[in-house]
Amino acid sequence: MNILFLTVVRITEVSERGVYTDLIRKFRDEGHTVYITSPAERRFNEDTQLLKLDGVELLKVRTLNIQKTNLIEKGVATLLLEYQFHKQINHYFDNIKFDLILYSTPPITFTKVIKSIKERDGAKSYLLLKDIFPQNAVDLGMLKKNGILHRFFRNKEKTMYAVSDYIGCMSPANVEYVLNHNPLILKEIIEVCPNSIELNNSEIIQDTKLSIRVKYNIPERATIFIYGGNLGKPQGLDFLLEILKSNNNKSDRFFIVIGSGTEWNRIYEWFKLNKISNAMLLEGLPKKEYDTLVRTCDVGLIFLDNRFTIPNYPSRLLSYLEYKMPIIAATDANSDLGELAVQNGYGLFSLHGNLDSFNSELNKLVGNEKLIMEMGKNGYQFLVDNYTVETSIQIIMNHFKNV
């Protein structure tokens, strides 16, 4: 099959680890020909170009800045993407007959591109629904419910669902939410197709763990809790700061906060002001270094703002499970992430904002090496059974057995 993958994620190397590149490599290794269209944001000073990398064709389309910019440029850039992608795909891939179009949210503005290629080539389309916009923005107060922008993007969302032959959601709660709020979607076309990765089976050696503790002055016997990933509004990180303050000066636990995002500067200033003795803040690291750091920790933390009415399912869960770490999830009541973790024995759960409840769950794991190891093994097995690229490929390709 000829597969076109549309994404707003910056891709420079197909060999890099990530939920999209892992999936792309697996499709390639299964004998499919993969064509990627990805933005080359103006801040990187790159022109539109077509590259051939590791058996995959990568079309980098010059765009305005989509990430790490102000809301005005981000909004304009997102609206222009559809036209820019469409134009360059028609130019560079005009002689390619695509069988399958894969695309993920965000954004929700690829509809005309998808529709055009479906009409041109008779291709099928598969949406990897990673988040539910614009409702997530309404939940966080970034868009006014039923306002002009909300109605505009809601219509875009409905059109995107309508042009999708199949929709893969992150979890059962996501499937239920989408069906309940979009009665025109046929139940037969929507399914669970979660984030997935290619497993890295290399083991972290004990000397590396010790060197990390020495490097960052972490007590040798402290249980290390790590929050890694996006530091933005969706995570409701004021609650994380409450947790750090309430656990300050406890030498049996240590917290690492690492990532980048719109809240990073504010959190940095908070760390400077409060001088938490058993926590540190790090800016985002390259993927390989980040993975090494995560693997030396004991427990992974996940936060989702309690205002969400949509069931988010963050991808950072995967690295925790891969490195056999239990999780503590503090989420809104609509997400099923915490519920699945408890049911399958790889994590603990507390409602976001309930400090006493969270600290109670935290204390269950502090110094409890046996429980940490047991839950870590459970999580790894759950990952192997549900969140590998082999599983994702099988779910998607079940719809194309005759192609």
XYZ file of C-alpha atoms in Angstrom:
403
model
C 0.000 0.000 0.000
C 1.008 3.601 -0.579
C 0.381 5.403 2.715
C 0.266 9.189 3.175
C 0.832 10.322 6.753
C -0.131 13.907 7.636
C 1.179 15.417 10.855
C 2.033 18.751 12.471
C 4.798 17.072 14.465
C 8.289 18.071 13.357
C 9.975 14.971 11.934
C 13.653 15.136 11.001
C 14.727 11.498 11.284
C 12.575 8.431 10.730
C 14.956 6.476 12.981
C 14.083 8.610 16.042
C 11.874 7.056 18.690
C 8.345 8.407 18.981
C 4.718 7.352 18.678
C 4.597 8.441 15.019
C 8.057 7.470 13.801
C 7.782 4.042 15.462
C 4.503 3.463 13.623
C 5.944 4.717 10.319
C 8.936 2.371 10.555
C 6.641 -0.567 11.280
C 4.504 0.183 8.218
C 7.719 0.439 6.167
C 9.040 -2.845 7.534
C 5.738 -4.536 6.699
C 6.371 -3.708 3.034
C 4.280 -0.547 2.644
C 5.559 2.641 1.004
C 5.183 5.583 3.376
C 5.048 9.264 2.425
C 5.136 11.783 5.284
C 4.038 15.404 5.113
C 5.349 17.438 8.048
C 5.773 21.173 8.731
C 9.072 23.026 8.466
C 8.280 25.954 10.745
C 9.816 29.292 9.786
C 11.844 29.465 13.002
C 14.017 26.627 11.637
C 14.810 28.542 8.411
C 14.087 25.560 6.171
C 12.582 25.632 2.700
C 9.987 23.184 1.438
C 11.854 20.044 0.358
C 11.366 16.350 -0.322
C 13.783 14.017 1.438
C 14.301 10.264 1.178
C 15.178 8.882 4.602
C 15.519 5.216 5.540
C 13.105 4.000 2.897
C 10.504 6.690 3.624
C 9.759 9.877 1.687
C 9.497 12.972 3.891
C 7.938 16.129 2.476
C 8.792 19.074 4.705
C 6.441 21.974 4.003
C 7.526 25.468 5.018
C 4.895 26.981 7.343
C 4.486 29.681 9.923
C 5.369 28.743 13.495
C 2.890 26.270 14.961
C 4.662 25.443 18.218
C 6.374 27.743 20.723
C 4.778 30.916 19.420
C 1.995 33.323 20.298
C -1.655 32.353 19.930
C -2.227 34.638 16.936
C 0.565 33.132 14.825
C -0.351 29.628 15.972
C -3.973 30.203 14.918
C -3.085 31.662 11.529
C -0.482 28.948 10.927
C -2.987 26.208 11.717
C -5.573 27.640 9.332
C -2.989 27.974 6.531
C -1.716 24.410 6.934
C -4.486 22.875 4.867
C -3.740 25.059 1.845
C 0.053 24.701 2.207
C -0.024 20.918 2.600
C -2.511 20.506 -0.249
C -0.441 22.600 -2.637
C 2.844 20.819 -1.939
C 1.337 17.318 -1.927
C -0.152 17.998 -5.355
C 3.240 19.256 -6.535
C 5.553 16.591 -5.112
C 3.223 13.580 -4.991
C 1.106 14.240 -8.067
C 2.086 10.904 -9.647
C 1.516 8.825 -6.487
C -1.739 6.906 -6.083
C -2.385 6.664 -2.352
C -4.289 3.753 -0.822
C -4.483 5.031 2.751
C -4.324 8.463 4.381
C -3.330 8.496 8.051
C -3.627 11.693 10.094
C -3.887 12.682 13.715
C -5.332 15.459 15.828
C -4.223 18.121 16.302
C -5.036 19.793 13.976
C -8.591 19.404 12.688
C -7.995 21.427 9.521
C -6.808 18.786 7.013
C -10.279 17.988 5.725
C -9.928 19.455 2.216
C -6.571 17.732 1.713
C -8.011 14.379 2.755
C -11.172 14.778 0.705
C -9.219 15.798 -2.387
C -6.873 12.802 -2.235
C -9.759 10.422 -1.542
C -11.551 11.693 -4.632
C -8.371 11.639 -6.736
C -7.072 8.213 -5.729
C -9.998 6.365 -4.179
C -7.971 6.210 -0.937
C -9.339 5.279 2.458
C -8.798 7.565 5.440
C -7.948 6.719 9.053
C -8.034 9.342 11.818
C -5.815 8.806 14.856
C -7.805 10.860 17.350
C -5.212 12.013 19.885
C -7.243 14.830 21.439
C -10.725 16.264 21.132
C -10.651 19.879 19.991
C -12.299 22.394 20.411
C -13.965 20.997 23.555
C -10.618 20.733 25.365
C -10.067 24.472 24.785
C -13.579 25.249 26.072
C -12.929 23.184 29.205
C -9.816 25.227 29.999
C -11.515 28.559 29.332
C -9.479 29.248 26.190
C -12.593 29.361 23.994
C -16.045 30.599 24.909
C -18.657 27.862 24.709
C -20.899 28.453 21.666
C -18.885 31.541 20.765
C -17.903 32.297 17.164
C -14.542 30.501 17.350
C -16.020 27.517 19.163
C -18.742 27.093 16.547
C -16.214 27.526 13.720
C -13.874 24.843 15.038
C -16.731 22.561 16.063
C -17.922 22.574 12.449
C -14.360 21.781 11.353
C -14.315 18.882 13.798
C -17.609 17.467 12.491
C -16.369 17.755 8.904
C -13.164 15.923 9.820
C -15.150 13.052 11.344
C -17.368 12.941 8.273
C -14.418 12.587 5.876
C -12.833 9.819 7.987
C -13.582 6.243 6.969
C -12.255 4.994 10.298
C -11.489 6.645 13.632
C -9.022 5.244 16.159
C -9.363 6.555 19.728
C -6.980 6.478 22.676
C -9.195 4.532 25.090
C -12.701 3.096 25.593
C -13.826 6.319 27.302
C -12.761 8.267 24.205
C -14.846 6.036 21.951
C -17.861 6.482 24.207
C -17.419 10.259 24.370
C -17.120 10.719 20.604
C -20.168 8.570 19.904
C -22.269 10.312 22.567
C -21.447 13.783 21.249
C -21.499 12.980 17.528
C -24.628 10.952 16.750
C -23.924 11.001 12.991
C -20.804 8.844 13.431
C -21.470 5.173 12.732
C -20.468 2.928 15.612
C -18.837 0.477 13.175
C -16.124 2.934 12.073
C -14.808 3.898 15.508
C -12.515 1.786 17.669
C -9.714 1.878 20.232
C -6.354 2.369 18.500
C -4.126 3.880 21.200
C -0.698 5.459 21.176
C 1.920 2.777 20.684
C 5.682 2.328 20.526
C 8.384 -0.020 19.340
C 9.795 -1.672 22.442
C 13.358 -0.910 23.511
C 14.562 -4.033 25.245
C 17.941 -2.734 26.447
C 18.366 -2.716 30.219
C 19.623 0.213 32.283
C 22.691 -0.742 34.272
C 22.908 -0.059 37.988
C 25.987 2.166 37.600
C 23.960 4.512 35.378
C 21.263 4.808 38.028
C 23.856 5.623 40.672
C 25.613 8.169 38.447
C 22.318 9.983 37.843
C 21.708 10.207 41.595
C 25.218 11.554 42.152
C 24.905 14.019 39.266
C 21.713 15.553 40.637
C 22.485 15.119 44.338
C 19.571 12.739 44.935
C 19.679 10.746 48.196
C 20.734 7.172 47.508
C 17.688 5.570 49.139
C 15.057 8.104 48.084
C 12.170 6.967 45.912
C 12.340 9.067 42.720
C 9.068 10.335 41.246
C 9.244 11.893 37.786
C 6.863 14.071 35.828
C 8.057 14.316 32.244
C 6.438 15.870 29.208
C 4.429 18.925 28.345
C 4.353 21.698 30.927
C 1.184 23.441 29.814
C -2.349 24.382 30.758
C -3.888 20.921 30.115
C -1.845 19.392 32.924
C -3.152 21.716 35.647
C 0.331 21.998 37.100
C -0.598 24.195 40.059
C -1.631 20.934 41.690
C 1.833 19.481 41.071
C 3.347 22.516 42.784
C 1.032 21.968 45.769
C 2.271 18.389 45.985
C 5.915 19.454 45.897
C 5.370 22.025 48.626
C 3.520 19.568 50.865
C 6.340 17.019 50.506
C 9.219 19.465 50.957
C 12.148 18.393 53.165
C 11.175 14.686 53.158
C 14.425 12.883 52.406
C 12.799 9.544 51.565
C 11.348 10.918 48.304
C 12.618 13.058 45.440
C 10.741 14.692 42.563
C 12.014 15.425 39.054
C 9.967 17.739 36.830
C 11.191 17.836 33.248
C 9.758 19.160 30.027
C 8.869 22.290 28.093
C 5.739 24.242 27.359
C 3.812 27.407 28.052
C 4.044 27.010 31.842
C 7.786 26.341 32.043
C 8.881 29.904 32.878
C 6.232 30.259 35.573
C 7.233 26.951 37.140
C 10.894 27.942 36.961
C 10.159 31.136 38.888
C 8.164 29.125 41.444
C 11.129 26.792 42.005
C 13.460 29.775 42.517
C 11.096 31.334 45.028
C 10.185 28.242 47.050
C 13.552 26.425 47.120
C 12.136 22.901 47.450
C 14.898 20.722 48.901
C 13.813 17.403 47.388
C 12.797 18.419 43.875
C 14.391 19.771 40.718
C 13.203 21.267 37.462
C 14.872 20.439 34.141
C 14.156 21.829 30.709
C 13.331 19.369 27.911
C 16.133 16.972 26.957
C 16.820 15.168 23.662
C 14.774 11.968 23.441
C 17.695 9.624 24.145
C 18.824 11.562 27.233
C 15.232 11.861 28.448
C 14.725 8.109 28.147
C 17.907 7.451 30.120
C 16.770 9.771 32.898
C 13.271 8.236 33.057
C 14.734 4.739 33.321
C 16.678 5.681 36.444
C 13.502 6.790 38.259
C 11.028 4.702 40.240
C 7.514 6.091 39.671
C 5.952 8.115 36.845
C 3.485 10.943 37.489
C 0.640 11.979 35.185
C -1.543 15.077 35.613
C -4.652 16.259 33.797
C -6.563 19.404 34.725
C -9.741 18.611 36.687
C -11.845 20.886 34.464
C -11.698 18.522 31.508
C -14.972 17.012 30.382
C -13.187 14.992 27.679
C -11.267 11.790 28.502
C -7.638 12.651 27.657
C -5.027 9.891 27.508
C -1.434 11.257 27.567
C 1.286 9.465 25.588
C 3.857 9.937 28.365
C 2.311 6.880 29.984
C 4.133 4.698 27.442
C 7.684 5.515 28.541
C 6.769 4.851 32.167
C 5.315 1.449 31.337
C 8.176 0.565 28.999
C 10.704 1.088 31.767
C 8.647 -0.966 34.223
C 7.597 1.967 36.386
C 4.245 2.203 38.167
C 2.305 5.416 37.729
C 0.303 7.738 39.928
C -2.358 9.507 37.892
C -4.105 12.666 39.052
C -6.773 13.342 36.463
C -10.266 14.666 35.951
C -13.206 12.362 36.600
C -13.820 11.703 32.879
C -10.474 10.195 31.931
C -10.228 6.413 32.221
C -6.419 6.469 32.438
C -6.341 6.107 36.225
C -9.139 3.559 36.259
C -7.315 1.345 33.731
C -4.084 1.631 35.719
C -5.750 0.478 38.940
C -7.738 -2.304 37.232
C -4.616 -3.717 35.609
C -2.362 -3.347 38.639
C 0.200 -0.913 37.255
C -0.783 2.323 38.949
C -2.622 4.357 41.553
C -5.217 7.049 40.978
C -6.432 10.219 42.640
C -8.710 12.962 41.412
C -6.751 16.020 40.328
C -6.844 18.635 43.094
C -7.350 16.272 46.043
C -4.045 16.765 47.854
C -4.706 14.433 50.793
C -5.771 11.618 48.487
C -2.772 12.054 46.205
C -0.268 12.098 49.050
C -1.900 9.000 50.497
C -1.320 7.168 47.198
C 2.206 8.594 47.017
C 3.053 7.261 50.474
C 2.055 3.738 49.441
C 5.017 3.637 47.064
C 7.670 5.543 49.040
C 10.316 3.014 50.028
C 8.151 0.091 48.894
C 10.521 -1.555 46.414
C 8.513 -4.779 46.269
C 5.275 -3.031 45.286
C 7.087 -0.766 42.809
C 8.660 -3.801 41.124
C 5.389 -5.756 41.043
C 3.372 -2.888 39.571
C 6.167 -2.102 37.127
C 6.068 -5.640 35.759
C 2.282 -5.450 35.437
C 2.580 -2.202 33.508
C 5.192 -3.585 31.143
C 3.008 -6.588 30.374
C 0.010 -4.316 29.759
C 2.180 -2.304 27.355
C 3.282 -5.447 25.509
C -0.320 -6.625 25.201
C -1.897 -3.318 24.179
C 0.464 -0.481 23.284
C 2.996 -1.793 20.729
C 3.182 -0.760 17.073
C 2.446 -4.371 16.130
C -0.947 -4.023 17.808
C -1.651 -0.675 16.130
C -0.745 -1.991 12.680
C -3.014 -4.987 13.177
C -5.943 -2.788 14.253
C -5.542 -0.468 11.258
C -4.799 -3.152 8.657
C -7.820 -5.233 9.688
C -9.786 -2.778 7.535
C -7.594 -3.363 4.479
C -7.221 -7.140 4.244
C -8.306 -7.110 0.604
C -6.104 -4.214 -0.481
